[in-house]
XYZ file of C-alpha atoms in Angstrom:
443
model
C -16.770 -30.441 31.756
C -13.762 -31.531 29.763
C -10.832 -28.869 29.989
C -10.066 -27.685 26.439
C -6.564 -29.094 25.040
C -5.359 -25.548 23.798
C -6.261 -22.293 25.340
C -8.334 -20.282 22.301
C -6.043 -17.070 22.971
C -2.833 -18.851 22.894
C -0.021 -18.920 20.169
C -1.112 -22.636 19.566
C -4.557 -21.758 18.677
C -3.302 -18.883 16.417
C -1.334 -21.359 14.400
C -4.043 -23.758 14.400
C -6.146 -20.804 12.750
C -3.263 -20.003 10.275
C -3.008 -23.951 9.318
C -6.764 -23.977 8.555
C -6.817 -20.851 6.599
C -3.902 -22.462 4.714
C -5.796 -25.595 3.701
C -8.079 -24.490 0.805
C -4.743 -22.836 -1.056
C -2.737 -26.188 -0.351
C -5.426 -28.312 -1.743
C -6.260 -25.966 -4.770
C -10.004 -25.472 -3.495
C -9.553 -21.685 -2.497
C -7.788 -18.507 -1.845
C -6.822 -16.370 0.504
C -8.857 -13.609 -0.431
C -11.353 -14.690 2.090
C -8.982 -14.611 4.963
C -10.671 -13.856 8.067
C -8.604 -12.194 10.658
C -11.192 -11.683 12.878
C -11.152 -15.512 13.872
C -8.186 -14.349 16.394
C -7.907 -11.713 19.047
C -7.214 -8.121 17.422
C -3.647 -8.265 18.899
C -2.787 -11.542 16.891
C -4.461 -10.596 13.595
C -1.514 -9.251 12.145
C 0.697 -12.036 12.837
C -2.185 -14.307 11.439
C -1.922 -12.346 8.264
C 1.761 -12.434 8.095
C 1.903 -16.229 8.611
C -0.484 -17.145 5.834
C 0.614 -14.670 3.279
C 4.390 -15.311 3.997
C 3.664 -19.372 3.770
C 2.257 -18.797 0.320
C 4.912 -16.199 -0.952
C 7.853 -18.908 0.054
C 5.724 -21.899 -0.342
C 7.593 -23.793 -3.146
C 10.657 -23.591 -0.877
C 8.703 -24.666 2.228
C 7.259 -27.505 0.406
C 10.795 -28.747 -0.646
C 12.182 -28.387 2.831
C 9.002 -30.233 4.341
C 9.688 -33.280 1.846
C 13.246 -33.255 3.209
C 12.309 -33.407 6.357
C 9.711 -35.944 6.255
C 10.067 -39.612 5.881
C 6.821 -40.221 4.743
C 4.271 -37.503 3.030
C 1.242 -36.633 5.559
C -1.924 -38.077 3.964
C -4.199 -36.011 1.789
C -6.775 -35.912 4.488
C -3.915 -34.252 6.981
C -3.402 -31.380 4.717
C -4.012 -29.031 8.123
C -0.955 -30.959 9.759
C 1.267 -30.138 6.625
C 0.245 -26.540 6.849
C 1.524 -26.661 10.339
C 4.861 -27.889 9.215
C 5.323 -25.162 6.520
C 4.252 -22.624 9.329
C 7.032 -24.183 11.334
C 9.502 -23.815 8.724
C 8.515 -20.324 7.611
C 8.812 -19.165 11.115
C 12.277 -20.475 11.822
C 13.635 -19.187 8.875
C 11.764 -15.922 7.706
C 10.146 -14.452 11.052
C 12.010 -12.925 14.140
C 9.871 -15.430 16.044
C 11.821 -17.170 18.950
C 12.993 -20.530 18.000
C 11.173 -22.282 21.130
C 7.609 -20.677 20.012
C 8.005 -21.352 16.369
C 8.742 -25.225 17.102
C 6.908 -25.626 20.511
C 3.642 -23.620 19.751
C 3.362 -25.018 16.075
C 3.865 -28.501 17.155
C 1.578 -28.025 20.155
C -1.124 -26.594 17.681
C -2.144 -30.148 16.324
C -3.881 -30.645 19.569
C -6.344 -27.728 18.395
C -6.657 -29.491 15.074
C -7.888 -32.828 17.367
C -4.661 -34.492 15.856
C -2.189 -34.852 19.171
C -0.510 -37.550 17.303
C 0.906 -35.159 14.684
C 2.644 -33.060 17.955
C 5.498 -35.519 17.947
C 6.309 -35.654 14.415
C 6.618 -31.910 13.925
C 8.508 -31.319 17.193
C 11.101 -33.896 15.471
C 11.023 -32.340 11.935
C 11.213 -28.709 12.995
C 14.229 -29.542 15.431
C 15.862 -31.421 12.782
C 15.553 -28.138 10.744
C 16.950 -26.205 13.367
C 20.227 -28.517 13.387
C 20.584 -29.077 9.898
C 19.048 -25.670 8.065
C 22.013 -24.593 6.283
C 22.574 -28.184 4.528
C 18.978 -28.726 4.000
C 18.147 -25.200 2.218
C 21.536 -25.750 0.318
C 20.044 -29.171 -0.828
C 16.747 -27.966 -2.047
C 18.165 -24.806 -3.573
C 20.030 -26.621 -6.106
C 16.697 -26.452 -8.224
C 15.801 -22.925 -9.573
C 12.113 -23.044 -8.981
C 12.693 -24.024 -5.498
C 15.219 -20.988 -4.905
C 13.229 -18.463 -6.494
C 10.152 -19.896 -4.998
C 8.064 -20.115 -8.047
C 6.562 -23.024 -9.778
C 8.523 -24.615 -12.870
C 6.045 -23.752 -15.392
C 5.604 -20.091 -14.249
C 9.508 -19.581 -13.990
C 9.738 -20.998 -17.341
C 7.258 -18.465 -18.803
C 8.992 -15.699 -16.872
C 12.360 -16.778 -18.544
C 10.672 -17.271 -21.953
C 9.211 -13.578 -21.643
C 11.787 -11.760 -19.871
C 15.052 -13.338 -20.446
C 17.188 -10.538 -19.298
C 15.027 -9.833 -16.045
C 13.038 -13.113 -15.084
C 15.251 -13.591 -12.240
C 14.477 -10.118 -10.997
C 10.817 -10.630 -11.620
C 10.754 -13.676 -9.464
C 12.666 -11.880 -6.397
C 10.318 -9.035 -6.697
C 7.279 -11.091 -6.809
C 8.996 -12.744 -3.591
C 8.801 -9.314 -1.659
C 5.664 -7.959 0.317
C 4.553 -4.935 -2.239
C 4.354 -1.689 -0.515
C 1.250 0.248 0.710
C 0.788 2.908 -1.765
C -2.251 5.833 -1.654
C -3.950 7.779 -4.397
C -5.193 11.202 -3.120
C -8.558 12.344 -4.091
C -7.694 15.058 -6.352
C -11.095 16.457 -5.949
C -10.547 17.262 -2.425
C -7.048 17.635 -1.836
C -3.255 17.827 -3.571
C -0.898 15.505 -2.838
C 1.441 17.880 -1.098
C -1.269 19.044 1.433
C -2.109 15.137 2.244
C 1.474 14.379 2.722
C 1.846 16.897 5.347
C -1.331 15.773 6.998
C 0.537 12.458 6.945
C 3.276 13.712 8.473
C 1.442 15.515 11.144
C 0.129 12.443 12.007
C 3.448 10.690 12.310
C 3.005 8.433 9.045
C 5.973 8.572 6.981
C 5.336 8.635 3.313
C 7.007 9.488 -0.146
C 5.508 10.744 -3.481
C 5.787 8.023 -6.144
C 7.873 8.342 -9.194
C 5.182 8.229 -12.111
C 1.623 8.792 -10.497
C 0.798 12.143 -9.829
C -1.740 11.634 -6.891
C 0.419 8.595 -5.542
C 2.161 8.504 -2.154
C 3.817 5.446 -0.918
C 3.848 4.668 3.016
C 7.139 3.981 4.603
C 5.451 0.965 6.565
C 1.938 -0.361 5.746
C -1.233 0.415 8.199
C -4.839 -0.003 8.769
C -6.682 1.985 6.206
C -8.926 3.118 9.083
C -5.422 4.571 10.490
C -5.396 6.858 7.263
C -6.537 10.571 8.061
C -9.589 10.989 6.317
C -9.894 7.808 4.780
C -13.716 7.458 5.310
C -14.192 11.154 4.433
C -12.827 10.077 0.947
C -9.480 12.140 1.196
C -7.293 8.996 0.162
C -7.580 5.699 -1.246
C -5.264 2.391 -1.451
C -3.985 1.812 -4.997
C -0.927 0.508 -6.590
C 1.055 3.092 -8.657
C 0.934 1.114 -11.867
C -2.844 1.073 -11.576
C -3.010 4.884 -11.071
C -1.606 5.724 -14.552
C -4.705 4.809 -16.654
C -6.342 8.233 -16.205
C -2.907 9.787 -17.742
C -3.246 7.685 -20.595
C -6.694 8.605 -21.162
C -6.593 12.312 -20.598
C -5.967 13.169 -24.162
C -9.204 11.769 -24.971
C -11.155 13.128 -22.077
C -9.545 16.182 -20.608
C -11.531 18.707 -23.252
C -14.574 16.492 -23.431
C -16.832 17.382 -20.154
C -19.713 14.724 -19.886
C -18.051 12.058 -21.893
C -19.524 8.967 -22.062
C -17.042 6.483 -20.404
C -17.315 2.422 -20.070
C -15.087 0.968 -17.125
C -15.726 -3.014 -18.168
C -14.702 -5.342 -15.527
C -14.747 -2.409 -12.992
C -14.604 -4.238 -9.660
C -13.301 -3.748 -6.861
C -13.695 0.168 -8.618
C -10.400 1.620 -7.859
C -9.844 2.907 -11.596
C -13.382 3.631 -11.869
C -13.274 6.405 -8.920
C -10.065 7.399 -10.172
C -11.605 8.303 -13.483
C -14.561 10.247 -11.632
C -11.943 12.156 -9.497
C -9.755 13.147 -12.542
C -12.648 13.915 -15.143
C -16.493 15.164 -15.199
C -17.818 11.859 -16.803
C -20.790 10.056 -17.633
C -19.539 6.676 -16.600
C -20.879 3.148 -16.644
C -19.208 0.591 -14.719
C -19.602 -2.996 -15.772
C -18.710 -6.170 -13.874
C -20.059 -9.743 -14.159
C -19.990 -10.536 -10.535
C -22.879 -8.544 -8.431
C -21.020 -9.014 -5.165
C -17.827 -7.463 -6.611
C -19.800 -4.795 -8.085
C -21.098 -4.048 -4.665
C -17.843 -2.974 -3.748
C -18.026 -0.648 -6.589
C -20.828 0.836 -4.931
C -19.260 1.077 -1.643
C -15.978 2.747 -3.030
C -18.000 5.352 -4.954
C -20.105 5.903 -1.964
C -17.364 6.632 0.187
C -15.669 9.095 -2.264
C -19.226 10.747 -2.986
C -18.989 9.953 -6.827
C -21.736 8.591 -8.942
C -21.704 6.043 -11.837
C -24.227 3.736 -13.515
C -23.566 0.176 -12.347
C -24.210 -2.935 -14.523
C -24.032 -6.396 -13.720
C -23.273 -8.075 -16.995
C -20.745 -10.418 -18.833
C -18.476 -7.810 -21.320
C -18.078 -10.414 -23.711
C -21.820 -10.064 -24.854
C -23.518 -6.901 -25.511
C -27.197 -7.888 -23.981
C -26.577 -5.181 -21.412
C -25.699 -2.319 -23.884
C -28.090 0.317 -25.123
C -26.793 0.900 -28.330
C -25.231 4.503 -27.400
C -21.682 4.374 -28.047
C -19.155 5.588 -25.698
C -16.412 7.942 -26.346
C -13.815 5.997 -24.172
C -13.469 2.494 -22.659
C -11.306 1.302 -19.916
C -10.789 -2.508 -20.404
C -9.104 -3.767 -17.108
C -9.161 -7.639 -18.565
C -9.412 -10.766 -16.575
C -5.728 -12.122 -16.245
C -3.518 -14.268 -14.724
C -2.409 -11.571 -12.009
C 1.110 -12.614 -12.727
C 2.441 -8.998 -12.027
C 0.760 -9.051 -8.648
C 1.862 -12.136 -6.996
C 3.648 -10.305 -4.356
C 0.224 -9.111 -3.318
C -1.703 -12.531 -4.178
C 1.093 -14.992 -3.316
C -1.272 -17.712 -3.666
C -1.493 -17.288 -7.334
C 1.794 -19.343 -7.080
C -0.607 -22.514 -6.186
C -3.911 -21.814 -7.917
C -2.830 -20.610 -11.298
C -2.443 -23.662 -13.679
C -0.335 -23.544 -17.216
C -3.606 -23.997 -19.209
C -5.092 -20.862 -17.615
C -2.891 -18.562 -19.616
C -4.603 -19.632 -23.081
C -8.034 -19.907 -21.587
C -7.709 -16.249 -20.035
C -6.411 -14.899 -23.673
C -9.475 -16.403 -24.968
C -11.615 -14.647 -22.937
C -9.487 -11.261 -23.168
C -10.110 -11.427 -27.166
C -13.955 -12.190 -27.063
C -14.260 -9.071 -24.455
C -12.056 -7.036 -26.709
C -13.930 -7.797 -29.827
C -17.459 -7.116 -28.243
C -16.691 -4.011 -26.987
C -14.940 -2.488 -29.851
C -18.477 -2.335 -31.254
C -19.561 -0.372 -28.318
C -16.690 2.306 -28.991
C -17.835 5.633 -31.033
C -15.783 6.608 -33.926
C -12.969 8.573 -33.038
C -12.834 7.124 -29.500
C -10.198 5.331 -27.528
C -9.840 2.038 -25.702
C -7.177 1.672 -23.171
C -6.347 -2.168 -22.677
C -4.899 -3.036 -19.184
C -3.956 -6.106 -17.343
C -1.894 -6.917 -14.165
C -0.103 -9.417 -16.217
C 3.605 -9.822 -17.227
C 3.096 -12.708 -19.815
C 2.783 -11.456 -23.488
C 0.238 -13.764 -24.384
C -2.030 -11.774 -22.423
C -0.453 -8.335 -23.264
C 1.457 -7.466 -26.314
C 0.901 -10.622 -28.282
C -2.812 -10.064 -27.307
C -3.300 -6.742 -28.686
C -1.117 -7.203 -31.831
C -3.666 -10.075 -32.954
C -6.296 -7.742 -32.234
C -4.973 -4.741 -34.516
C -4.058 -7.644 -37.325
C -7.629 -8.274 -37.223
C -9.684 -4.894 -36.748
C -9.168 -2.733 -39.671
C -10.498 0.495 -37.868
C -8.020 0.144 -34.924
C -4.857 2.103 -34.493
C -2.627 1.795 -31.683
C -1.752 5.288 -30.149
C 0.006 4.551 -26.926
C 2.469 7.300 -26.338
C 6.223 6.600 -27.230
C 8.014 8.788 -24.637
C 6.509 7.797 -21.214
C 8.826 7.901 -18.237
C 7.684 4.496 -16.884
C 7.701 1.095 -18.250
C 8.736 -0.439 -21.680
C 7.732 -0.162 -25.038
C 6.626 -3.719 -25.896
C 5.113 -2.573 -29.678
C 2.089 -2.396 -29.094
C 1.601 -1.410 -25.380
C 3.708 -0.767 -22.755
C 4.771 -2.802 -19.991
C 5.723 -2.160 -16.172
C 7.710 -5.031 -14.444
C 7.109 -5.126 -10.733
C 9.648 -3.119 -8.666
C 10.869 -3.891 -4.747
C 9.129 -1.241 -3.152
C 7.998 0.351 -6.218
C 5.038 -0.273 -8.652
C 3.216 -3.752 -9.393
C 3.884 -5.501 -13.043
C 1.155 -3.928 -15.248
C 0.453 -3.450 -19.057
C -1.276 -0.825 -21.006
C -2.143 -0.538 -24.623
C -3.881 2.584 -25.882
C -5.990 1.841 -29.236
C -7.915 4.547 -31.201
C -10.976 3.804 -33.313
C -10.958 5.377 -36.801
C -13.366 8.256 -37.345
C -16.291 7.326 -39.377
């Protein structure tokens, strides 16, 4: 029997797995959403995740350095070798991996990809980076989109939208987001759960704005959270936890109110609404697989809703009975959550923004017909681009005679954008998010 070239449990095998996982992102054919860490040993799963997400987070800069190191670019069919080079650069510049391992095991991983010819090329490039790191980084960082690690079109869009903040937004996008929890108010208080965490040796602090929110000092696997399987707590960013606060004036005094959560998957806000209020809630999503995640979330939390697979821009799913309130967490660019989904930098295209704005408008127009007179619709996105947010709602208000914005003026979070309120991503704080609350005139 032929002896395998690479030990399956070795550092070379781990880096080959990371390279294979990155190829769909580098070639624009897939995202990191399907990253299967089970392809490596349990002890290596955190490193595999850190390598893949780290490379995507720093991709524009890594690619500029790779181009400076290579005499001739790799061919398209060798995207896996290109991924190895990016992995090697990332380890040398951003991780505390010993340099001999970053170079030797990354170059050696080419054998696991059945491309032993690339070992010498990778080894040469990475050793040159070790010798000339300062000079090469200074050279590529002359380009702002490289230094700030965003594609030029996205950096231009941020600069135009937020001329005073665009660099801070980009820097926040380049940092890993904190792990934030939502304590189930039906089962516990935030302070009581904080004490449970402390007793388990897990350090956390209350969120600044979300009443049920806690931010962990260090991320952990959800299975390590006390009472997670019993529904005591869920993982949800602080910005995403603000929806029930905004809908409270509409729902707090109306037990049994009919509420629609459109575009509901994966169900975090659905569950939060049901934890906060007694509702008759319908959760809608056009993806049956993602709607399954809503069902799993509700089962874990012992909550009940009516689930429907349907396109929210149509009304063929609607029974004609109006809703008292609607939460529309609209499909968007995700430009406010890049730190959690860094592959957005590679996969999103400039034309996507206008296409998404068109779909958002179509959903708004359709759902407005299902809202009862006197009811309220909360529009939300995880975007920081005005075309998907304030501009979108402004257009809707201009064309809808019975709609009136009622977003509170004196909230302690975000910025008033007239209409709506915008949160920008904060290092070690909340994600980028947008909310606008719209009332429908009484009949």
